Backbone as XML, in Angstrom:
<?xml version="1.0"?>
<chain id="A" units="angstrom">
  <residue number="1" name="MET">
    <atom name="N" x="-104.590" y="-79.601" z="-141.301"/>
    <atom name="CA" x="-105.789" y="-78.785" z="-141.404"/>
    <atom name="C" x="-106.940" y="-79.727" z="-140.705"/>
  </residue>
  <residue number="2" name="GLN">
    <atom name="N" x="-107.962" y="-79.054" z="-140.273"/>
    <atom name="CA" x="-109.222" y="-79.641" z="-139.726"/>
    <atom name="C" x="-110.200" y="-80.111" z="-140.699"/>
  </residue>
  <residue number="3" name="SER">
    <atom name="N" x="-110.763" y="-81.187" z="-140.425"/>
    <atom name="CA" x="-111.867" y="-81.561" z="-141.387"/>
    <atom name="C" x="-112.871" y="-80.719" z="-141.291"/>
  </residue>
  <residue number="4" name="GLU">
    <atom name="N" x="-113.960" y="-80.856" z="-142.020"/>
    <atom name="CA" x="-115.250" y="-80.025" z="-142.329"/>
    <atom name="C" x="-115.925" y="-79.958" z="-141.020"/>
  </residue>
  <residue number="5" name="GLU">
    <atom name="N" x="-116.211" y="-81.177" z="-140.398"/>
    <atom name="CA" x="-117.041" y="-81.336" z="-139.165"/>
    <atom name="C" x="-116.296" y="-80.464" z="-138.016"/>
  </residue>
  <residue number="6" name="GLU">
    <atom name="N" x="-114.970" y="-80.226" z="-137.908"/>
    <atom name="CA" x="-114.533" y="-79.688" z="-136.729"/>
    <atom name="C" x="-114.617" y="-78.132" z="-136.706"/>
  </residue>
  <residue number="7" name="TRP">
    <atom name="N" x="-114.772" y="-77.387" z="-137.857"/>
    <atom name="CA" x="-114.842" y="-76.037" z="-137.824"/>
    <atom name="C" x="-116.077" y="-75.507" z="-137.017"/>
  </residue>
  <residue number="8" name="LYS">
    <atom name="N" x="-115.731" y="-74.675" z="-135.989"/>
    <atom name="CA" x="-116.849" y="-74.077" z="-135.326"/>
    <atom name="C" x="-117.553" y="-72.821" z="-136.280"/>
  </residue>
  <residue number="9" name="LYS">
    <atom name="N" x="-118.720" y="-72.637" z="-135.892"/>
    <atom name="CA" x="-119.515" y="-71.983" z="-136.559"/>
    <atom name="C" x="-119.769" y="-70.374" z="-135.647"/>
  </residue>
  <residue number="10" name="TYR">
    <atom name="N" x="-119.700" y="-69.387" z="-136.470"/>
    <atom name="CA" x="-119.695" y="-68.039" z="-135.631"/>
    <atom name="C" x="-120.834" y="-67.225" z="-136.543"/>
  </residue>
  <residue number="11" name="LYS">
    <atom name="N" x="-121.626" y="-66.391" z="-135.947"/>
    <atom name="CA" x="-122.555" y="-65.428" z="-136.622"/>
    <atom name="C" x="-122.229" y="-64.123" z="-136.523"/>
  </residue>
  <residue number="12" name="CYS">
    <atom name="N" x="-122.011" y="-63.198" z="-137.728"/>
    <atom name="CA" x="-121.821" y="-62.074" z="-137.686"/>
    <atom name="C" x="-123.016" y="-61.235" z="-136.971"/>
  </residue>
  <residue number="13" name="LYS">
    <atom name="N" x="-122.441" y="-60.215" z="-136.080"/>
    <atom name="CA" x="-123.642" y="-59.382" z="-135.334"/>
    <atom name="C" x="-124.220" y="-58.225" z="-136.391"/>
  </residue>
  <residue number="14" name="GLU">
    <atom name="N" x="-123.464" y="-58.131" z="-137.297"/>
    <atom name="CA" x="-124.019" y="-57.109" z="-138.296"/>
    <atom name="C" x="-125.074" y="-57.771" z="-139.239"/>
  </residue>
  <residue number="15" name="CYS">
    <atom name="N" x="-124.865" y="-58.774" z="-139.977"/>
    <atom name="CA" x="-125.853" y="-59.380" z="-141.014"/>
    <atom name="C" x="-126.379" y="-60.611" z="-140.502"/>
  </residue>
  <residue number="16" name="SER">
    <atom name="N" x="-126.126" y="-61.001" z="-139.234"/>
    <atom name="CA" x="-126.573" y="-62.368" z="-138.723"/>
    <atom name="C" x="-126.413" y="-63.619" z="-139.448"/>
  </residue>
  <residue number="17" name="LYS">
    <atom name="N" x="-125.533" y="-63.623" z="-140.329"/>
    <atom name="CA" x="-125.275" y="-64.750" z="-141.214"/>
    <atom name="C" x="-124.304" y="-65.666" z="-140.606"/>
  </residue>
  <residue number="18" name="VAL">
    <atom name="N" x="-124.233" y="-67.010" z="-140.537"/>
    <atom name="CA" x="-123.390" y="-67.876" z="-139.845"/>
    <atom name="C" x="-122.393" y="-68.357" z="-140.795"/>
  </residue>
  <residue number="19" name="SER">
    <atom name="N" x="-121.085" y="-68.507" z="-140.433"/>
    <atom name="CA" x="-119.938" y="-68.799" z="-141.266"/>
    <atom name="C" x="-119.031" y="-69.831" z="-140.379"/>
  </residue>
  <residue number="20" name="LYS">
    <atom name="N" x="-118.499" y="-70.819" z="-141.060"/>
    <atom name="CA" x="-117.722" y="-71.559" z="-140.368"/>
    <atom name="C" x="-116.227" y="-70.782" z="-140.286"/>
  </residue>
  <residue number="21" name="GLU">
    <atom name="N" x="-115.589" y="-70.989" z="-139.182"/>
    <atom name="CA" x="-114.280" y="-70.196" z="-138.772"/>
    <atom name="C" x="-113.474" y="-70.055" z="-139.933"/>
  </residue>
  <residue number="22" name="ASN">
    <atom name="N" x="-113.211" y="-71.139" z="-140.880"/>
    <atom name="CA" x="-112.386" y="-71.217" z="-142.099"/>
    <atom name="C" x="-112.839" y="-70.316" z="-143.385"/>
  </residue>
  <residue number="23" name="GLU">
    <atom name="N" x="-114.163" y="-69.906" z="-143.144"/>
    <atom name="CA" x="-114.842" y="-69.005" z="-144.337"/>
    <atom name="C" x="-114.605" y="-67.565" z="-144.040"/>
  </residue>
  <residue number="24" name="PHE">
    <atom name="N" x="-114.282" y="-67.111" z="-142.955"/>
    <atom name="CA" x="-113.935" y="-65.659" z="-142.776"/>
    <atom name="C" x="-112.742" y="-65.255" z="-143.453"/>
  </residue>
  <residue number="25" name="GLU">
    <atom name="N" x="-112.854" y="-63.925" z="-143.997"/>
    <atom name="CA" x="-111.534" y="-63.355" z="-144.713"/>
    <atom name="C" x="-110.618" y="-63.071" z="-143.658"/>
  </residue>
  <residue number="26" name="ILE">
    <atom name="N" x="-109.321" y="-63.443" z="-143.934"/>
    <atom name="CA" x="-108.328" y="-63.283" z="-142.816"/>
    <atom name="C" x="-107.205" y="-62.330" z="-143.757"/>
  </residue>
  <residue number="27" name="HIS">
    <atom name="N" x="-106.997" y="-61.104" z="-143.283"/>
    <atom name="CA" x="-106.055" y="-60.174" z="-144.027"/>
    <atom name="C" x="-104.743" y="-59.976" z="-143.102"/>
  </residue>
  <residue number="28" name="TYR">
    <atom name="N" x="-103.905" y="-60.405" z="-143.654"/>
    <atom name="CA" x="-102.514" y="-60.577" z="-142.964"/>
    <atom name="C" x="-101.309" y="-60.188" z="-143.908"/>
  </residue>
  <residue number="29" name="SER">
    <atom name="N" x="-100.176" y="-59.999" z="-143.211"/>
    <atom name="CA" x="-98.876" y="-59.813" z="-144.051"/>
    <atom name="C" x="-97.898" y="-60.632" z="-143.580"/>
  </residue>
  <residue number="30" name="THR">
    <atom name="N" x="-96.911" y="-61.118" z="-144.392"/>
    <atom name="CA" x="-95.965" y="-61.991" z="-143.991"/>
    <atom name="C" x="-94.692" y="-61.405" z="-143.717"/>
  </residue>
  <residue number="31" name="ILE">
    <atom name="N" x="-93.828" y="-61.525" z="-142.601"/>
    <atom name="CA" x="-92.804" y="-60.776" z="-142.536"/>
    <atom name="C" x="-91.588" y="-61.956" z="-142.377"/>
  </residue>
  <residue number="32" name="ILE">
    <atom name="N" x="-90.618" y="-61.822" z="-143.284"/>
    <atom name="CA" x="-89.420" y="-63.061" z="-143.472"/>
    <atom name="C" x="-88.162" y="-62.289" z="-142.957"/>
  </residue>
  <residue number="33" name="ILE">
    <atom name="N" x="-87.427" y="-62.943" z="-142.080"/>
    <atom name="CA" x="-86.383" y="-62.362" z="-141.679"/>
    <atom name="C" x="-85.224" y="-63.148" z="-142.266"/>
  </residue>
  <residue number="34" name="TYR">
    <atom name="N" x="-84.111" y="-62.482" z="-142.693"/>
    <atom name="CA" x="-82.980" y="-63.040" z="-143.392"/>
    <atom name="C" x="-81.649" y="-62.431" z="-142.783"/>
  </residue>
  <residue number="35" name="ILE">
    <atom name="N" x="-80.608" y="-63.264" z="-142.828"/>
    <atom name="CA" x="-79.330" y="-62.895" z="-142.330"/>
    <atom name="C" x="-78.448" y="-62.902" z="-143.832"/>
  </residue>
  <residue number="36" name="GLY">
    <atom name="N" x="-77.622" y="-61.921" z="-143.994"/>
    <atom name="CA" x="-76.763" y="-62.095" z="-144.967"/>
    <atom name="C" x="-76.161" y="-60.578" z="-145.245"/>
  </residue>
  <residue number="37" name="LYS">
    <atom name="N" x="-75.153" y="-60.458" z="-146.054"/>
    <atom name="CA" x="-74.540" y="-59.260" z="-146.383"/>
    <atom name="C" x="-75.578" y="-58.279" z="-147.353"/>
  </residue>
  <residue number="38" name="ILE">
    <atom name="N" x="-75.601" y="-57.088" z="-146.878"/>
    <atom name="CA" x="-76.472" y="-56.260" z="-147.857"/>
    <atom name="C" x="-76.176" y="-56.426" z="-149.274"/>
  </residue>
  <residue number="39" name="ASN">
    <atom name="N" x="-74.970" y="-56.495" z="-149.597"/>
    <atom name="CA" x="-74.657" y="-56.582" z="-151.015"/>
    <atom name="C" x="-74.830" y="-57.671" z="-151.934"/>
  </residue>
  <residue number="40" name="HIS">
    <atom name="N" x="-75.220" y="-58.722" z="-151.063"/>
    <atom name="CA" x="-75.259" y="-60.336" z="-151.657"/>
    <atom name="C" x="-76.498" y="-60.687" z="-151.026"/>
  </residue>
  <residue number="41" name="ILE">
    <atom name="N" x="-77.742" y="-59.985" z="-151.143"/>
    <atom name="CA" x="-78.998" y="-60.404" z="-150.658"/>
    <atom name="C" x="-79.591" y="-61.819" z="-151.284"/>
  </residue>
  <residue number="42" name="GLU">
    <atom name="N" x="-79.117" y="-62.124" z="-152.259"/>
    <atom name="CA" x="-79.450" y="-63.219" z="-152.895"/>
    <atom name="C" x="-78.755" y="-64.429" z="-152.435"/>
  </residue>
  <residue number="43" name="GLU">
    <atom name="N" x="-77.913" y="-64.298" z="-151.623"/>
    <atom name="CA" x="-77.222" y="-65.374" z="-150.748"/>
    <atom name="C" x="-77.604" y="-65.385" z="-149.299"/>
  </residue>
  <residue number="44" name="ALA">
    <atom name="N" x="-78.546" y="-64.550" z="-149.078"/>
    <atom name="CA" x="-78.916" y="-64.619" z="-147.687"/>
    <atom name="C" x="-79.645" y="-65.889" z="-147.078"/>
  </residue>
  <residue number="45" name="GLU">
    <atom name="N" x="-79.721" y="-66.023" z="-145.883"/>
    <atom name="CA" x="-80.306" y="-67.239" z="-145.295"/>
    <atom name="C" x="-81.522" y="-66.659" z="-144.680"/>
  </residue>
  <residue number="46" name="GLU">
    <atom name="N" x="-82.669" y="-67.400" z="-145.034"/>
    <atom name="CA" x="-83.756" y="-66.989" z="-144.191"/>
    <atom name="C" x="-83.715" y="-67.811" z="-142.965"/>
  </residue>
  <residue number="47" name="VAL">
    <atom name="N" x="-83.999" y="-66.913" z="-141.683"/>
    <atom name="CA" x="-83.816" y="-67.515" z="-140.388"/>
    <atom name="C" x="-85.124" y="-67.563" z="-139.667"/>
  </residue>
  <residue number="48" name="ASP">
    <atom name="N" x="-86.123" y="-66.723" z="-140.043"/>
    <atom name="CA" x="-87.400" y="-66.725" z="-139.247"/>
    <atom name="C" x="-88.475" y="-66.252" z="-140.240"/>
  </residue>
  <residue number="49" name="ALA">
    <atom name="N" x="-89.721" y="-66.437" z="-139.952"/>
    <atom name="CA" x="-90.809" y="-65.964" z="-140.575"/>
    <atom name="C" x="-92.139" y="-65.931" z="-139.645"/>
  </residue>
  <residue number="50" name="PHE">
    <atom name="N" x="-92.846" y="-64.746" z="-139.814"/>
    <atom name="CA" x="-93.931" y="-64.861" z="-138.732"/>
    <atom name="C" x="-94.922" y="-64.111" z="-139.636"/>
  </residue>
  <residue number="51" name="TYR">
    <atom name="N" x="-96.243" y="-63.951" z="-139.273"/>
    <atom name="CA" x="-97.195" y="-63.113" z="-140.071"/>
    <atom name="C" x="-97.973" y="-62.326" z="-139.025"/>
  </residue>
  <residue number="52" name="GLN">
    <atom name="N" x="-98.444" y="-61.185" z="-139.490"/>
    <atom name="CA" x="-99.305" y="-60.519" z="-138.626"/>
    <atom name="C" x="-100.704" y="-60.503" z="-139.080"/>
  </residue>
  <residue number="53" name="VAL">
    <atom name="N" x="-101.666" y="-60.836" z="-138.450"/>
    <atom name="CA" x="-103.015" y="-60.843" z="-138.666"/>
    <atom name="C" x="-103.597" y="-59.400" z="-138.389"/>
  </residue>
  <residue number="54" name="HIS">
    <atom name="N" x="-104.129" y="-58.735" z="-139.398"/>
    <atom name="CA" x="-104.564" y="-57.277" z="-139.186"/>
    <atom name="C" x="-106.084" y="-57.342" z="-139.073"/>
  </residue>
  <residue number="55" name="SER">
    <atom name="N" x="-106.751" y="-58.055" z="-139.767"/>
    <atom name="CA" x="-108.203" y="-58.124" z="-139.507"/>
    <atom name="C" x="-108.963" y="-59.398" z="-139.787"/>
  </residue>
  <residue number="56" name="ILE">
    <atom name="N" x="-109.994" y="-59.632" z="-139.300"/>
    <atom name="CA" x="-110.885" y="-60.589" z="-139.787"/>
    <atom name="C" x="-112.196" y="-60.386" z="-140.306"/>
  </residue>
  <residue number="57" name="VAL">
    <atom name="N" x="-112.799" y="-60.549" z="-141.560"/>
    <atom name="CA" x="-113.818" y="-59.835" z="-142.106"/>
    <atom name="C" x="-114.821" y="-60.886" z="-142.432"/>
  </residue>
  <residue number="58" name="CYS">
    <atom name="N" x="-116.023" y="-60.322" z="-142.350"/>
    <atom name="CA" x="-117.366" y="-61.279" z="-142.666"/>
    <atom name="C" x="-117.416" y="-61.404" z="-144.086"/>
  </residue>
  <residue number="59" name="PRO">
    <atom name="N" x="-117.435" y="-62.681" z="-144.659"/>
    <atom name="CA" x="-117.456" y="-63.179" z="-145.812"/>
    <atom name="C" x="-118.751" y="-62.698" z="-146.653"/>
  </residue>
  <residue number="60" name="HIS">
    <atom name="N" x="-119.823" y="-62.516" z="-145.963"/>
    <atom name="CA" x="-121.195" y="-62.230" z="-146.346"/>
    <atom name="C" x="-121.316" y="-60.638" z="-146.417"/>
  </residue>
  <residue number="61" name="CYS">
    <atom name="N" x="-120.996" y="-59.989" z="-145.371"/>
    <atom name="CA" x="-121.240" y="-58.187" z="-145.551"/>
    <atom name="C" x="-120.218" y="-57.586" z="-145.673"/>
  </residue>
  <residue number="62" name="GLY">
    <atom name="N" x="-118.791" y="-58.014" z="-145.407"/>
    <atom name="CA" x="-117.510" y="-57.260" z="-145.390"/>
    <atom name="C" x="-117.472" y="-56.527" z="-144.166"/>
  </residue>
  <residue number="63" name="THR">
    <atom name="N" x="-118.081" y="-56.785" z="-143.001"/>
    <atom name="CA" x="-117.857" y="-56.054" z="-141.881"/>
    <atom name="C" x="-116.554" y="-56.583" z="-141.236"/>
  </residue>
  <residue number="64" name="ILE">
    <atom name="N" x="-115.748" y="-55.512" z="-140.752"/>
    <atom name="CA" x="-114.580" y="-55.838" z="-140.191"/>
    <atom name="C" x="-115.079" y="-56.243" z="-138.654"/>
  </residue>
  <residue number="65" name="LEU">
    <atom name="N" x="-114.857" y="-57.518" z="-138.596"/>
    <atom name="CA" x="-115.157" y="-58.243" z="-137.196"/>
    <atom name="C" x="-114.091" y="-58.000" z="-136.227"/>
  </residue>
  <residue number="66" name="TRP">
    <atom name="N" x="-112.741" y="-57.904" z="-136.509"/>
    <atom name="CA" x="-111.665" y="-57.978" z="-135.377"/>
    <atom name="C" x="-110.684" y="-57.187" z="-136.346"/>
  </residue>
  <residue number="67" name="GLU">
    <atom name="N" x="-110.043" y="-56.331" z="-135.563"/>
    <atom name="CA" x="-108.725" y="-55.678" z="-135.846"/>
    <atom name="C" x="-107.552" y="-55.685" z="-134.877"/>
  </residue>
  <residue number="68" name="ASN">
    <atom name="N" x="-106.537" y="-56.070" z="-135.161"/>
    <atom name="CA" x="-105.269" y="-56.107" z="-134.408"/>
    <atom name="C" x="-104.248" y="-56.480" z="-134.941"/>
  </residue>
  <residue number="69" name="ASN">
    <atom name="N" x="-102.940" y="-56.326" z="-134.537"/>
    <atom name="CA" x="-101.693" y="-56.689" z="-134.992"/>
    <atom name="C" x="-101.140" y="-57.854" z="-134.112"/>
  </residue>
  <residue number="70" name="MET">
    <atom name="N" x="-101.249" y="-58.860" z="-134.438"/>
    <atom name="CA" x="-101.108" y="-60.105" z="-133.598"/>
    <atom name="C" x="-100.021" y="-60.731" z="-134.193"/>
  </residue>
  <residue number="71" name="GLU">
    <atom name="N" x="-98.743" y="-61.038" z="-133.528"/>
    <atom name="CA" x="-97.769" y="-61.835" z="-134.375"/>
    <atom name="C" x="-98.040" y="-63.313" z="-133.859"/>
  </residue>
  <residue number="72" name="SER">
    <atom name="N" x="-97.582" y="-64.061" z="-134.878"/>
    <atom name="CA" x="-97.911" y="-65.672" z="-134.436"/>
    <atom name="C" x="-96.903" y="-66.401" z="-135.433"/>
  </residue>
  <residue number="73" name="ASP">
    <atom name="N" x="-96.091" y="-67.346" z="-135.156"/>
    <atom name="CA" x="-95.363" y="-68.047" z="-135.907"/>
    <atom name="C" x="-96.235" y="-69.214" z="-136.602"/>
  </residue>
  <residue number="74" name="GLY">
    <atom name="N" x="-95.995" y="-69.567" z="-137.597"/>
    <atom name="CA" x="-96.483" y="-70.657" z="-138.334"/>
    <atom name="C" x="-97.073" y="-70.357" z="-139.823"/>
  </residue>
  <residue number="75" name="ASP">
    <atom name="N" x="-97.683" y="-71.210" z="-140.334"/>
    <atom name="CA" x="-98.158" y="-71.303" z="-141.821"/>
    <atom name="C" x="-99.575" y="-70.489" z="-141.695"/>
  </residue>
  <residue number="76" name="ILE">
    <atom name="N" x="-100.004" y="-69.681" z="-142.418"/>
    <atom name="CA" x="-101.124" y="-68.913" z="-142.315"/>
    <atom name="C" x="-102.183" y="-70.083" z="-142.788"/>
  </residue>
  <residue number="77" name="GLU">
    <atom name="N" x="-101.915" y="-70.999" z="-143.546"/>
    <atom name="CA" x="-102.923" y="-72.040" z="-143.856"/>
    <atom name="C" x="-103.251" y="-72.941" z="-142.818"/>
  </residue>
  <residue number="78" name="ASP">
    <atom name="N" x="-102.519" y="-72.929" z="-141.495"/>
    <atom name="CA" x="-102.955" y="-73.680" z="-140.254"/>
    <atom name="C" x="-103.908" y="-72.602" z="-139.530"/>
  </residue>
  <residue number="79" name="LEU">
    <atom name="N" x="-105.185" y="-72.791" z="-139.800"/>
    <atom name="CA" x="-106.154" y="-71.865" z="-139.126"/>
    <atom name="C" x="-106.400" y="-71.999" z="-137.874"/>
  </residue>
  <residue number="80" name="ARG">
    <atom name="N" x="-105.572" y="-72.948" z="-137.034"/>
    <atom name="CA" x="-105.717" y="-73.215" z="-135.717"/>
    <atom name="C" x="-105.520" y="-71.894" z="-135.005"/>
  </residue>
  <residue number="81" name="MET">
    <atom name="N" x="-104.508" y="-70.993" z="-135.440"/>
    <atom name="CA" x="-104.075" y="-69.732" z="-134.801"/>
    <atom name="C" x="-105.369" y="-68.767" z="-134.796"/>
  </residue>
  <residue number="82" name="ILE">
    <atom name="N" x="-106.044" y="-69.000" z="-135.958"/>
    <atom name="CA" x="-107.322" y="-68.187" z="-136.006"/>
    <atom name="C" x="-108.294" y="-68.461" z="-135.170"/>
  </residue>
  <residue number="83" name="SER">
    <atom name="N" x="-108.530" y="-69.822" z="-134.999"/>
    <atom name="CA" x="-109.241" y="-70.299" z="-133.906"/>
    <atom name="C" x="-109.238" y="-69.787" z="-132.572"/>
  </residue>
  <residue number="84" name="ASN">
    <atom name="N" x="-107.905" y="-69.701" z="-132.308"/>
    <atom name="CA" x="-107.515" y="-68.855" z="-130.973"/>
    <atom name="C" x="-107.979" y="-67.389" z="-130.901"/>
  </residue>
  <residue number="85" name="ILE">
    <atom name="N" x="-107.987" y="-66.666" z="-132.070"/>
    <atom name="CA" x="-108.543" y="-65.588" z="-131.892"/>
    <atom name="C" x="-110.038" y="-65.361" z="-131.674"/>
  </residue>
  <residue number="86" name="PHE">
    <atom name="N" x="-110.532" y="-66.265" z="-132.432"/>
    <atom name="CA" x="-112.193" y="-66.300" z="-132.239"/>
    <atom name="C" x="-112.556" y="-66.770" z="-130.786"/>
  </residue>
  <residue number="87" name="GLU">
    <atom name="N" x="-111.745" y="-67.605" z="-130.080"/>
    <atom name="CA" x="-112.031" y="-68.064" z="-128.818"/>
    <atom name="C" x="-111.523" y="-67.117" z="-127.744"/>
  </residue>
  <residue number="88" name="GLU">
    <atom name="N" x="-110.508" y="-66.341" z="-128.082"/>
    <atom name="CA" x="-109.673" y="-65.398" z="-126.808"/>
    <atom name="C" x="-109.915" y="-64.152" z="-126.891"/>
  </residue>
  <residue number="89" name="GLN">
    <atom name="N" x="-110.140" y="-63.566" z="-128.239"/>
    <atom name="CA" x="-110.274" y="-62.110" z="-128.435"/>
    <atom name="C" x="-111.630" y="-61.553" z="-128.494"/>
  </residue>
  <residue number="90" name="PRO">
    <atom name="N" x="-112.034" y="-60.506" z="-128.154"/>
    <atom name="CA" x="-113.516" y="-60.064" z="-128.353"/>
    <atom name="C" x="-113.437" y="-59.667" z="-129.812"/>
  </residue>
  <residue number="91" name="GLY">
    <atom name="N" x="-114.607" y="-59.940" z="-130.375"/>
    <atom name="CA" x="-114.923" y="-59.572" z="-131.781"/>
    <atom name="C" x="-116.378" y="-59.309" z="-131.905"/>
  </residue>
  <residue number="92" name="TYR">
    <atom name="N" x="-116.469" y="-58.877" z="-133.116"/>
    <atom name="CA" x="-118.028" y="-58.590" z="-133.538"/>
    <atom name="C" x="-118.716" y="-59.775" z="-134.212"/>
  </residue>
  <residue number="93" name="TRP">
    <atom name="N" x="-118.667" y="-60.897" z="-133.289"/>
    <atom name="CA" x="-119.211" y="-62.082" z="-133.700"/>
    <atom name="C" x="-119.706" y="-62.828" z="-132.472"/>
  </residue>
  <residue number="94" name="GLU">
    <atom name="N" x="-120.465" y="-63.992" z="-132.548"/>
    <atom name="CA" x="-120.695" y="-64.690" z="-131.520"/>
    <atom name="C" x="-121.038" y="-66.150" z="-131.937"/>
  </residue>
  <residue number="95" name="PRO">
    <atom name="N" x="-120.894" y="-67.177" z="-130.928"/>
    <atom name="CA" x="-120.887" y="-68.707" z="-131.376"/>
    <atom name="C" x="-122.405" y="-68.868" z="-131.973"/>
  </residue>
  <residue number="96" name="ALA">
    <atom name="N" x="-122.369" y="-69.676" z="-132.990"/>
    <atom name="CA" x="-123.523" y="-69.971" z="-133.684"/>
    <atom name="C" x="-124.047" y="-71.308" z="-133.306"/>
  </residue>
</chain>
């Protein structure tokens, strides 16, 4: 995880409030892939996992700032992937 000083700040174009990139609400779902026999699911082996980020929401006004179905490997706690969205994808925010 990044230290507090490293988080970039962005301003919501709707409410004009500034938030650090780790303060935005991230809506996502986790997909886990298993291999095993259908009748013995409890013995199945987890072989892969990824998550889909569906939207990024302003923590102040609730405006959906970005929506997509982007697949990415990794742990949702590692918000470096979210940094990539802020830097590489157009959204309803601007650098603060």
